[in-house]
């Protein structure tokens, strides 16, 4: 299993970014996928997840601002982030669940850094 994130960067508050995660080494459309993030000094936290069918879930902190999507034909996961806040700063990781249900995330990518300045 290989997960490679891209799209991070530095933006000002209120800006937008789109993260991508290219997956390989397994049958992508059979697994729930998710985004996690980790700010310096904090634990990794769940941001959003999406089942193979496309059913999404979001953390309260990002609901209404972030949109998760997946392209099963391209084995790629996306996270569209709008109205970014300094509190969104951190390393963002793509993750794969144990199966179709969004639990037991046991594979993570290397991460892509998002920095939001005020």
CSV table of N, CA, C and O in Angstrom, one decimal:
chain,number,residue,atom,x,y,z
A,1,UNK,N,0.8,-1.2,0.0
A,1,UNK,CA,0.0,0.0,0.0
A,1,UNK,C,0.9,1.2,0.0
A,1,UNK,O,1.8,1.4,0.8
A,2,UNK,N,0.6,2.1,-0.9
A,2,UNK,CA,1.3,3.4,-0.9
A,2,UNK,C,0.4,4.6,-1.1
A,2,UNK,O,-0.5,4.5,-1.9
A,3,UNK,N,0.6,5.6,-0.2
A,3,UNK,CA,-0.3,6.8,-0.3
A,3,UNK,C,0.6,8.0,-0.4
A,3,UNK,O,1.5,8.1,0.5
A,4,UNK,N,0.4,8.8,-1.4
A,4,UNK,CA,1.3,10.0,-1.6
A,4,UNK,C,0.4,11.2,-1.7
A,4,UNK,O,-0.4,11.4,-2.6
A,5,UNK,N,0.6,12.1,-0.7
A,5,UNK,CA,-0.1,13.4,-0.6
A,5,UNK,C,0.6,14.5,-1.4
A,5,UNK,O,1.8,14.5,-1.5
A,6,UNK,N,-0.2,15.4,-1.8
A,6,UNK,CA,0.4,16.6,-2.5
A,6,UNK,C,-0.7,17.8,-2.3
A,6,UNK,O,-1.8,17.5,-2.0
A,7,UNK,N,-0.2,19.0,-2.7
A,7,UNK,CA,-1.1,20.1,-2.7
A,7,UNK,C,-1.0,21.0,-1.5
A,7,UNK,O,-1.7,22.1,-1.5
A,8,UNK,N,-0.2,20.7,-0.5
A,8,UNK,CA,-0.1,21.6,0.6
A,8,UNK,C,0.6,22.9,0.3
A,8,UNK,O,1.2,23.0,-0.8
A,9,UNK,N,0.7,23.8,1.2
A,9,UNK,CA,1.3,25.1,1.0
A,9,UNK,C,1.0,26.1,2.1
A,9,UNK,O,0.5,25.7,3.1
A,10,UNK,N,1.4,27.3,1.8
A,10,UNK,CA,1.2,28.4,2.7
A,10,UNK,C,0.2,29.4,2.2
A,10,UNK,O,0.4,29.8,1.0
A,11,UNK,N,-0.8,29.7,2.9
A,11,UNK,CA,-1.9,30.6,2.5
A,11,UNK,C,-2.2,31.5,3.6
A,11,UNK,O,-2.0,31.2,4.8
A,12,UNK,N,-2.9,32.6,3.3
A,12,UNK,CA,-3.4,33.5,4.3
A,12,UNK,C,-4.8,33.1,4.8
A,12,UNK,O,-5.5,32.3,4.0
A,13,UNK,N,-5.2,33.5,5.9
A,13,UNK,CA,-6.5,33.1,6.4
A,13,UNK,C,-7.5,33.6,5.4
A,13,UNK,O,-7.4,34.6,4.8
A,14,UNK,N,-8.5,32.7,5.2
A,14,UNK,CA,-9.6,32.9,4.2
A,14,UNK,C,-9.3,32.3,2.9
A,14,UNK,O,-10.2,32.3,2.0
A,15,UNK,N,-8.1,31.8,2.7
A,15,UNK,CA,-7.7,31.3,1.4
A,15,UNK,C,-8.1,29.8,1.3
A,15,UNK,O,-8.8,29.3,2.2
A,16,UNK,N,-7.7,29.2,0.2
A,16,UNK,CA,-8.1,27.9,-0.2
A,16,UNK,C,-7.0,27.0,-0.6
A,16,UNK,O,-6.0,27.6,-1.1
A,17,UNK,N,-7.1,25.7,-0.4
A,17,UNK,CA,-6.1,24.8,-0.9
A,17,UNK,C,-6.9,23.5,-1.3
A,17,UNK,O,-7.9,23.2,-0.7
A,18,UNK,N,-6.3,22.7,-2.2
A,18,UNK,CA,-6.8,21.5,-2.6
A,18,UNK,C,-5.7,20.4,-2.4
A,18,UNK,O,-4.7,20.5,-3.1
A,19,UNK,N,-6.0,19.5,-1.5
A,19,UNK,CA,-5.0,18.4,-1.3
A,19,UNK,C,-5.4,17.2,-2.2
A,19,UNK,O,-6.6,16.9,-2.4
A,20,UNK,N,-4.4,16.4,-2.6
A,20,UNK,CA,-4.6,15.2,-3.3
A,20,UNK,C,-3.8,14.1,-2.7
A,20,UNK,O,-2.8,14.3,-2.0
A,21,UNK,N,-4.3,12.9,-2.9
A,21,UNK,CA,-3.6,11.7,-2.4
A,21,UNK,C,-3.8,10.6,-3.4
A,21,UNK,O,-4.9,10.1,-3.7
A,22,UNK,N,-2.6,10.2,-4.0
A,22,UNK,CA,-2.6,9.1,-4.9
A,22,UNK,C,-2.3,7.8,-4.2
A,22,UNK,O,-1.4,7.7,-3.5
A,23,UNK,N,-3.2,6.8,-4.4
A,23,UNK,CA,-3.1,5.5,-3.8
A,23,UNK,C,-2.7,4.5,-4.8
A,23,UNK,O,-3.1,4.5,-5.9
A,24,UNK,N,-1.9,3.5,-4.3
A,24,UNK,CA,-1.5,2.4,-5.2
A,24,UNK,C,-1.2,1.2,-4.3
A,24,UNK,O,-1.1,1.3,-3.1
A,25,UNK,N,-1.2,0.0,-4.9
A,25,UNK,CA,-0.9,-1.2,-4.3
A,25,UNK,C,-2.0,-2.0,-3.7
A,25,UNK,O,-1.8,-3.0,-3.0
A,26,UNK,N,-3.2,-1.6,-4.0
A,26,UNK,CA,-4.4,-2.3,-3.5
A,26,UNK,C,-5.6,-1.9,-4.3
A,26,UNK,O,-5.5,-0.9,-5.1
A,27,UNK,N,-6.8,-2.5,-4.1
A,27,UNK,CA,-8.0,-2.2,-4.8
A,27,UNK,C,-8.7,-1.0,-4.2
A,27,UNK,O,-9.4,-1.2,-3.2
A,28,UNK,N,-8.4,0.1,-4.7
A,28,UNK,CA,-8.8,1.4,-4.1
A,28,UNK,C,-10.3,1.5,-3.8
A,28,UNK,O,-10.7,2.0,-2.7
A,29,UNK,N,-11.1,1.1,-4.7
A,29,UNK,CA,-12.5,1.3,-4.5
A,29,UNK,C,-13.2,0.4,-3.5
A,29,UNK,O,-14.4,0.4,-3.4
A,30,UNK,N,-12.4,-0.4,-2.8
A,30,UNK,CA,-13.0,-1.3,-1.8
A,30,UNK,C,-12.8,-0.8,-0.4
A,30,UNK,O,-13.2,-1.4,0.6
A,31,UNK,N,-12.1,0.4,-0.2
A,31,UNK,CA,-11.7,0.9,1.1
A,31,UNK,C,-12.2,2.3,1.4
A,31,UNK,O,-12.2,3.2,0.5
A,32,UNK,N,-12.6,2.5,2.7
A,32,UNK,CA,-12.8,3.9,3.1
A,32,UNK,C,-11.5,4.6,3.2
A,32,UNK,O,-10.4,4.0,3.5
A,33,UNK,N,-11.5,5.9,2.8
A,33,UNK,CA,-10.3,6.7,2.9
A,33,UNK,C,-10.6,7.9,3.7
A,33,UNK,O,-11.7,8.3,3.9
A,34,UNK,N,-9.5,8.5,4.3
A,34,UNK,CA,-9.7,9.6,5.2
A,34,UNK,C,-8.5,10.6,5.1
A,34,UNK,O,-7.5,10.3,4.6
A,35,UNK,N,-8.8,11.8,5.7
A,35,UNK,CA,-7.7,12.8,5.9
A,35,UNK,C,-7.6,13.0,7.4
A,35,UNK,O,-8.7,13.1,8.1
A,36,UNK,N,-6.4,13.0,7.9
A,36,UNK,CA,-6.1,13.3,9.3
A,36,UNK,C,-5.1,14.5,9.3
A,36,UNK,O,-4.5,14.8,8.2
A,37,UNK,N,-5.0,15.2,10.4
A,37,UNK,CA,-4.0,16.3,10.5
A,37,UNK,C,-3.4,16.3,11.9
A,37,UNK,O,-4.0,15.8,12.8
A,38,UNK,N,-2.2,16.9,11.9
A,38,UNK,CA,-1.5,17.0,13.2
A,38,UNK,C,-0.8,18.3,13.2
A,38,UNK,O,0.1,18.6,12.4
A,39,UNK,N,-1.1,19.1,14.2
A,39,UNK,CA,-0.4,20.4,14.5
A,39,UNK,C,0.7,20.1,15.4
A,39,UNK,O,0.7,19.1,16.2
A,40,UNK,N,1.7,21.0,15.4
A,40,UNK,CA,2.9,20.8,16.3
A,40,UNK,C,2.4,20.7,17.8
A,40,UNK,O,1.7,21.6,18.2
A,41,UNK,N,2.9,19.7,18.5
A,41,UNK,CA,2.6,19.5,19.9
A,41,UNK,C,1.2,18.9,20.1
A,41,UNK,O,0.9,18.7,21.3
A,42,UNK,N,0.5,18.6,19.1
A,42,UNK,CA,-0.9,18.0,19.2
A,42,UNK,C,-0.9,16.6,18.7
A,42,UNK,O,0.0,16.2,17.9
A,43,UNK,N,-1.9,15.8,19.1
A,43,UNK,CA,-2.1,14.5,18.5
A,43,UNK,C,-2.7,14.6,17.2
A,43,UNK,O,-3.4,15.6,16.8
A,44,UNK,N,-2.5,13.6,16.4
A,44,UNK,CA,-3.1,13.5,15.1
A,44,UNK,C,-4.6,13.4,15.3
A,44,UNK,O,-5.1,12.7,16.1
A,45,UNK,N,-5.4,14.1,14.5
A,45,UNK,CA,-6.8,14.1,14.6
A,45,UNK,C,-7.5,13.9,13.3
A,45,UNK,O,-7.0,14.3,12.2
A,46,UNK,N,-8.6,13.2,13.3
A,46,UNK,CA,-9.4,12.9,12.1
A,46,UNK,C,-10.0,14.2,11.6
A,46,UNK,O,-10.6,15.0,12.4
A,47,UNK,N,-10.0,14.4,10.3
A,47,UNK,CA,-10.6,15.5,9.6
A,47,UNK,C,-11.8,15.2,8.9
A,47,UNK,O,-12.9,15.8,9.0
A,48,UNK,N,-11.7,14.1,8.0
A,48,UNK,CA,-12.8,13.7,7.2
A,48,UNK,C,-12.6,12.4,6.6
A,48,UNK,O,-11.4,11.9,6.5
A,49,UNK,N,-13.6,11.7,6.3
A,49,UNK,CA,-13.5,10.3,5.7
A,49,UNK,C,-14.6,10.2,4.6
A,49,UNK,O,-15.6,10.9,4.6
A,50,UNK,N,-14.4,9.2,3.7
A,50,UNK,CA,-15.3,8.9,2.7
A,50,UNK,C,-15.3,7.4,2.4
A,50,UNK,O,-14.3,6.8,2.2
A,51,UNK,N,-16.5,6.9,2.3
A,51,UNK,CA,-16.7,5.5,2.0
A,51,UNK,C,-16.5,5.2,0.5
A,51,UNK,O,-16.6,6.2,-0.3
A,52,UNK,N,-16.4,4.0,0.1
A,52,UNK,CA,-16.2,3.7,-1.4
A,52,UNK,C,-17.4,4.2,-2.1
A,52,UNK,O,-17.3,4.6,-3.3
A,53,UNK,N,-18.6,4.2,-1.5
A,53,UNK,CA,-19.8,4.7,-2.2
A,53,UNK,C,-19.8,6.2,-2.3
A,53,UNK,O,-20.7,6.8,-3.1
A,54,UNK,N,-19.0,6.9,-1.6
A,54,UNK,CA,-18.9,8.4,-1.6
A,54,UNK,C,-19.5,9.1,-0.5
A,54,UNK,O,-19.6,10.3,-0.4
A,55,UNK,N,-20.1,8.3,0.5
A,55,UNK,CA,-20.7,8.9,1.7
A,55,UNK,C,-19.6,9.5,2.6
A,55,UNK,O,-18.7,8.8,3.0
A,56,UNK,N,-19.7,10.8,2.8
A,56,UNK,CA,-18.6,11.5,3.6
A,56,UNK,C,-19.0,11.8,5.0
A,56,UNK,O,-20.1,11.7,5.4
A,57,UNK,N,-17.9,12.0,5.8
A,57,UNK,CA,-18.1,12.4,7.2
A,57,UNK,C,-17.1,13.5,7.5
A,57,UNK,O,-16.0,13.5,6.9
A,58,UNK,N,-17.4,14.5,8.4
A,58,UNK,CA,-16.5,15.6,8.7
A,58,UNK,C,-16.4,15.8,10.2
A,58,UNK,O,-17.4,15.7,10.9
A,59,UNK,N,-15.3,16.3,10.6
A,59,UNK,CA,-15.1,16.8,12.0
A,59,UNK,C,-15.9,18.1,12.1
A,59,UNK,O,-15.9,18.8,11.1
A,60,UNK,N,-16.4,18.4,13.3
A,60,UNK,CA,-17.1,19.6,13.4
A,60,UNK,C,-16.3,20.9,13.1
A,60,UNK,O,-16.9,21.8,12.5
A,61,UNK,N,-15.0,20.8,13.3
A,61,UNK,CA,-14.2,22.0,13.1
A,61,UNK,C,-14.0,22.4,11.6
A,61,UNK,O,-13.7,23.5,11.3
A,62,UNK,N,-14.3,21.4,10.7
A,62,UNK,CA,-14.1,21.7,9.3
A,62,UNK,C,-15.4,21.6,8.5
A,62,UNK,O,-15.5,22.0,7.3
A,63,UNK,N,-16.5,21.2,9.2
A,63,UNK,CA,-17.8,21.1,8.5
A,63,UNK,C,-18.2,22.4,7.9
A,63,UNK,O,-18.2,23.4,8.5
A,64,UNK,N,-18.6,22.3,6.6
A,64,UNK,CA,-19.0,23.5,5.9
A,64,UNK,C,-17.9,24.3,5.2
A,64,UNK,O,-18.1,25.1,4.4
A,65,UNK,N,-16.7,23.9,5.5
A,65,UNK,CA,-15.5,24.6,4.9
A,65,UNK,C,-14.7,23.6,4.0
A,65,UNK,O,-14.1,24.0,3.0
A,66,UNK,N,-14.6,22.3,4.4
A,66,UNK,CA,-13.9,21.3,3.7
A,66,UNK,C,-14.8,20.4,3.0
A,66,UNK,O,-15.9,20.1,3.5
A,67,UNK,N,-14.3,19.9,1.8
A,67,UNK,CA,-15.1,18.9,1.1
A,67,UNK,C,-14.2,17.8,0.7
A,67,UNK,O,-13.2,18.0,0.0
A,68,UNK,N,-14.5,16.6,1.1
A,68,UNK,CA,-13.8,15.4,0.7
A,68,UNK,C,-14.4,14.8,-0.6
A,68,UNK,O,-15.6,14.8,-0.7
A,69,UNK,N,-13.6,14.2,-1.4
A,69,UNK,CA,-14.1,13.5,-2.6
A,69,UNK,C,-13.1,12.5,-3.0
A,69,UNK,O,-11.9,12.5,-2.6
A,70,UNK,N,-13.5,11.6,-3.9
A,70,UNK,CA,-12.6,10.5,-4.3
A,70,UNK,C,-13.0,10.2,-5.8
A,70,UNK,O,-14.1,10.3,-6.2
A,71,UNK,N,-11.9,9.9,-6.5
A,71,UNK,CA,-12.1,9.5,-7.9
A,71,UNK,C,-11.6,8.0,-8.0
A,71,UNK,O,-10.4,7.8,-8.0
A,72,UNK,N,-12.5,7.1,-8.0
A,72,UNK,CA,-12.2,5.7,-7.9
A,72,UNK,C,-11.5,5.2,-9.2
A,72,UNK,O,-10.7,4.2,-9.2
A,73,UNK,N,-11.7,5.9,-10.3
A,73,UNK,CA,-11.1,5.6,-11.6
A,73,UNK,C,-9.6,6.0,-11.6
A,73,UNK,O,-8.8,5.3,-12.2
A,74,UNK,N,-9.3,7.0,-10.8
A,74,UNK,CA,-7.9,7.5,-10.8
A,74,UNK,C,-7.2,7.1,-9.5
A,74,UNK,O,-6.0,7.5,-9.2
A,75,UNK,N,-7.8,6.4,-8.6
A,75,UNK,CA,-7.3,6.0,-7.3
A,75,UNK,C,-6.8,7.2,-6.5
A,75,UNK,O,-5.7,7.2,-6.0
A,76,UNK,N,-7.5,8.2,-6.5
A,76,UNK,CA,-7.1,9.5,-5.9
A,76,UNK,C,-8.2,10.0,-5.0
A,76,UNK,O,-9.4,10.0,-5.3
A,77,UNK,N,-7.7,10.5,-3.9
A,77,UNK,CA,-8.5,11.1,-2.8
A,77,UNK,C,-8.2,12.6,-2.8
A,77,UNK,O,-7.1,13.0,-3.0
A,78,UNK,N,-9.2,13.4,-2.6
A,78,UNK,CA,-9.1,14.9,-2.5
A,78,UNK,C,-9.6,15.5,-1.3
A,78,UNK,O,-10.5,14.9,-0.6
A,79,UNK,N,-9.1,16.7,-0.9
A,79,UNK,CA,-9.7,17.5,0.2
A,79,UNK,C,-9.7,18.9,-0.3
A,79,UNK,O,-8.6,19.5,-0.4
A,80,UNK,N,-10.8,19.5,-0.6
A,80,UNK,CA,-11.0,20.9,-0.9
A,80,UNK,C,-11.2,21.6,0.4
A,80,UNK,O,-12.1,21.4,1.1
A,81,UNK,N,-10.3,22.6,0.6
A,81,UNK,CA,-10.3,23.4,1.9
A,81,UNK,C,-10.5,24.8,1.5
A,81,UNK,O,-9.7,25.4,0.8
A,82,UNK,N,-11.6,25.4,2.1
A,82,UNK,CA,-11.9,26.8,1.9
A,82,UNK,C,-12.0,27.5,3.2
A,82,UNK,O,-12.1,26.9,4.3
A,83,UNK,N,-12.0,28.9,3.2
A,83,UNK,CA,-12.1,29.7,4.4
A,83,UNK,C,-11.1,29.2,5.4
A,83,UNK,O,-11.5,29.0,6.6
A,84,UNK,N,-9.9,29.0,5.0
A,84,UNK,CA,-8.9,28.4,5.9
A,84,UNK,C,-8.6,29.4,7.1
A,84,UNK,O,-8.6,30.6,6.9
A,85,UNK,N,-8.3,28.7,8.3
A,85,UNK,CA,-8.0,29.5,9.5
A,85,UNK,C,-6.6,29.1,10.0
A,85,UNK,O,-6.2,28.0,9.7
A,86,UNK,N,-6.0,29.9,10.8
A,86,UNK,CA,-4.7,29.6,11.3
A,86,UNK,C,-4.8,28.2,12.1
A,86,UNK,O,-3.8,27.5,12.1
A,87,UNK,N,-5.9,27.9,12.7
A,87,UNK,CA,-6.1,26.7,13.4
A,87,UNK,C,-6.1,25.4,12.5
A,87,UNK,O,-6.0,24.3,13.0
A,88,UNK,N,-6.1,25.7,11.2
A,88,UNK,CA,-6.1,24.5,10.3
A,88,UNK,C,-4.6,24.2,9.9
A,88,UNK,O,-4.4,23.2,9.2
A,89,UNK,N,-3.7,24.9,10.5
A,89,UNK,CA,-2.3,24.6,10.2
A,89,UNK,C,-1.9,23.3,10.7
A,89,UNK,O,-2.2,22.9,11.9
A,90,UNK,N,-1.1,22.5,10.0
A,90,UNK,CA,-0.6,21.2,10.4
A,90,UNK,C,-0.2,20.4,9.2
A,90,UNK,O,-0.3,20.8,8.1
A,91,UNK,N,0.3,19.2,9.5
A,91,UNK,CA,0.6,18.2,8.5
A,91,UNK,C,-0.7,17.4,8.2
A,91,UNK,O,-1.3,16.9,9.2
A,92,UNK,N,-1.0,17.3,7.0
A,92,UNK,CA,-2.2,16.6,6.6
A,92,UNK,C,-1.8,15.2,6.0
A,92,UNK,O,-1.0,15.2,5.1
A,93,UNK,N,-2.5,14.2,6.5
A,93,UNK,CA,-2.2,12.8,6.1
A,93,UNK,C,-3.4,12.2,5.5
A,93,UNK,O,-4.5,12.3,6.0
A,94,UNK,N,-3.1,11.4,4.4
A,94,UNK,CA,-4.1,10.6,3.8
A,94,UNK,C,-4.0,9.2,4.5
A,94,UNK,O,-2.9,8.8,4.9
A,95,UNK,N,-5.2,8.6,4.7
A,95,UNK,CA,-5.1,7.3,5.4
A,95,UNK,C,-6.1,6.3,4.7
A,95,UNK,O,-7.2,6.7,4.2
A,96,UNK,N,-5.8,5.0,4.9
A,96,UNK,CA,-6.8,4.0,4.4
A,96,UNK,C,-7.3,3.2,5.6
A,96,UNK,O,-6.5,2.8,6.5
A,97,UNK,N,-8.6,2.9,5.5
A,97,UNK,CA,-9.2,2.1,6.6
A,97,UNK,C,-8.9,0.6,6.3
A,97,UNK,O,-8.4,0.2,5.3
A,98,UNK,N,-9.4,-0.2,7.3
A,98,UNK,CA,-9.3,-1.7,7.2
A,98,UNK,C,-10.2,-2.3,6.1
A,98,UNK,O,-9.9,-3.3,5.6
A,99,UNK,N,-11.2,-1.5,5.8
A,99,UNK,CA,-12.2,-2.0,4.8
A,99,UNK,C,-13.1,-0.9,4.3
A,99,UNK,O,-12.8,0.3,4.4
A,100,UNK,N,-14.3,-1.3,4.0
A,100,UNK,CA,-15.3,-0.4,3.5
A,100,UNK,C,-15.8,0.6,4.6
A,100,UNK,O,-16.0,1.8,4.3
A,101,UNK,N,-15.9,0.1,5.8
A,101,UNK,CA,-16.3,0.9,6.9
A,101,UNK,C,-15.1,1.8,7.4
A,101,UNK,O,-14.0,1.3,7.4
A,102,UNK,N,-15.4,3.0,7.8
A,102,UNK,CA,-14.4,3.9,8.2
A,102,UNK,C,-13.9,3.8,9.6
A,102,UNK,O,-14.0,4.7,10.4
A,103,UNK,N,-13.2,2.7,9.8
A,103,UNK,CA,-12.6,2.4,11.1
A,103,UNK,C,-11.3,1.7,10.9
A,103,UNK,O,-11.0,1.2,9.8
A,104,UNK,N,-10.4,1.7,11.9
A,104,UNK,CA,-9.1,1.0,11.8
A,104,UNK,C,-8.3,1.5,10.7
A,104,UNK,O,-7.8,0.7,9.8
A,105,UNK,N,-7.9,2.8,10.7
A,105,UNK,CA,-7.0,3.3,9.7
A,105,UNK,C,-5.6,2.9,10.0
A,105,UNK,O,-5.0,3.2,11.0
A,106,UNK,N,-5.1,2.0,9.1
A,106,UNK,CA,-3.8,1.4,9.4
A,106,UNK,C,-2.7,1.7,8.4
A,106,UNK,O,-1.6,1.2,8.5
A,107,UNK,N,-3.0,2.5,7.4
A,107,UNK,CA,-2.0,2.9,6.5
A,107,UNK,C,-2.1,4.5,6.3
A,107,UNK,O,-3.2,5.0,6.1
A,108,UNK,N,-0.9,5.1,6.4
A,108,UNK,CA,-0.9,6.6,6.2
A,108,UNK,C,0.2,6.9,5.2
A,108,UNK,O,1.2,6.2,5.1
A,109,UNK,N,0.0,8.1,4.6
A,109,UNK,CA,1.0,8.6,3.7
A,109,UNK,C,2.1,9.4,4.6
A,109,UNK,O,2.0,9.4,5.8
A,110,UNK,N,3.0,10.1,3.9
A,110,UNK,CA,4.0,10.8,4.5
A,110,UNK,C,3.5,12.2,4.9
A,110,UNK,O,4.2,12.9,5.8
A,111,UNK,N,2.5,12.7,4.4
A,111,UNK,CA,1.9,14.0,4.8
A,111,UNK,C,2.3,15.1,3.8
A,111,UNK,O,3.3,15.1,3.1
A,112,UNK,N,1.4,16.1,3.9
A,112,UNK,CA,1.7,17.4,3.2
A,112,UNK,C,1.4,18.5,4.1
A,112,UNK,O,0.4,18.5,4.8
A,113,UNK,N,2.3,19.5,4.2
A,113,UNK,CA,2.2,20.6,5.2
A,113,UNK,C,1.2,21.7,4.7
A,113,UNK,O,1.3,22.1,3.5
A,114,UNK,N,0.4,22.1,5.6
A,114,UNK,CA,-0.5,23.2,5.3
A,114,UNK,C,-0.3,24.3,6.4
A,114,UNK,O,-0.3,24.0,7.6
A,115,UNK,N,0.0,25.5,6.0
A,115,UNK,CA,0.3,26.6,6.9
A,115,UNK,C,-0.6,27.7,6.6
A,115,UNK,O,-0.6,28.2,5.4
A,116,UNK,N,-1.4,28.2,7.6
A,116,UNK,CA,-2.3,29.3,7.4
A,116,UNK,C,-1.9,30.4,8.3
A,116,UNK,O,-1.9,30.3,9.5
A,117,UNK,N,-1.6,31.5,7.7
A,117,UNK,CA,-1.2,32.7,8.5
A,117,UNK,C,-2.3,33.7,8.6
A,117,UNK,O,-3.2,33.8,7.7
A,118,UNK,N,-2.3,34.4,9.7
A,118,UNK,CA,-3.4,35.4,10.0
A,118,UNK,C,-3.1,36.7,9.4
A,118,UNK,O,-2.0,37.0,8.9
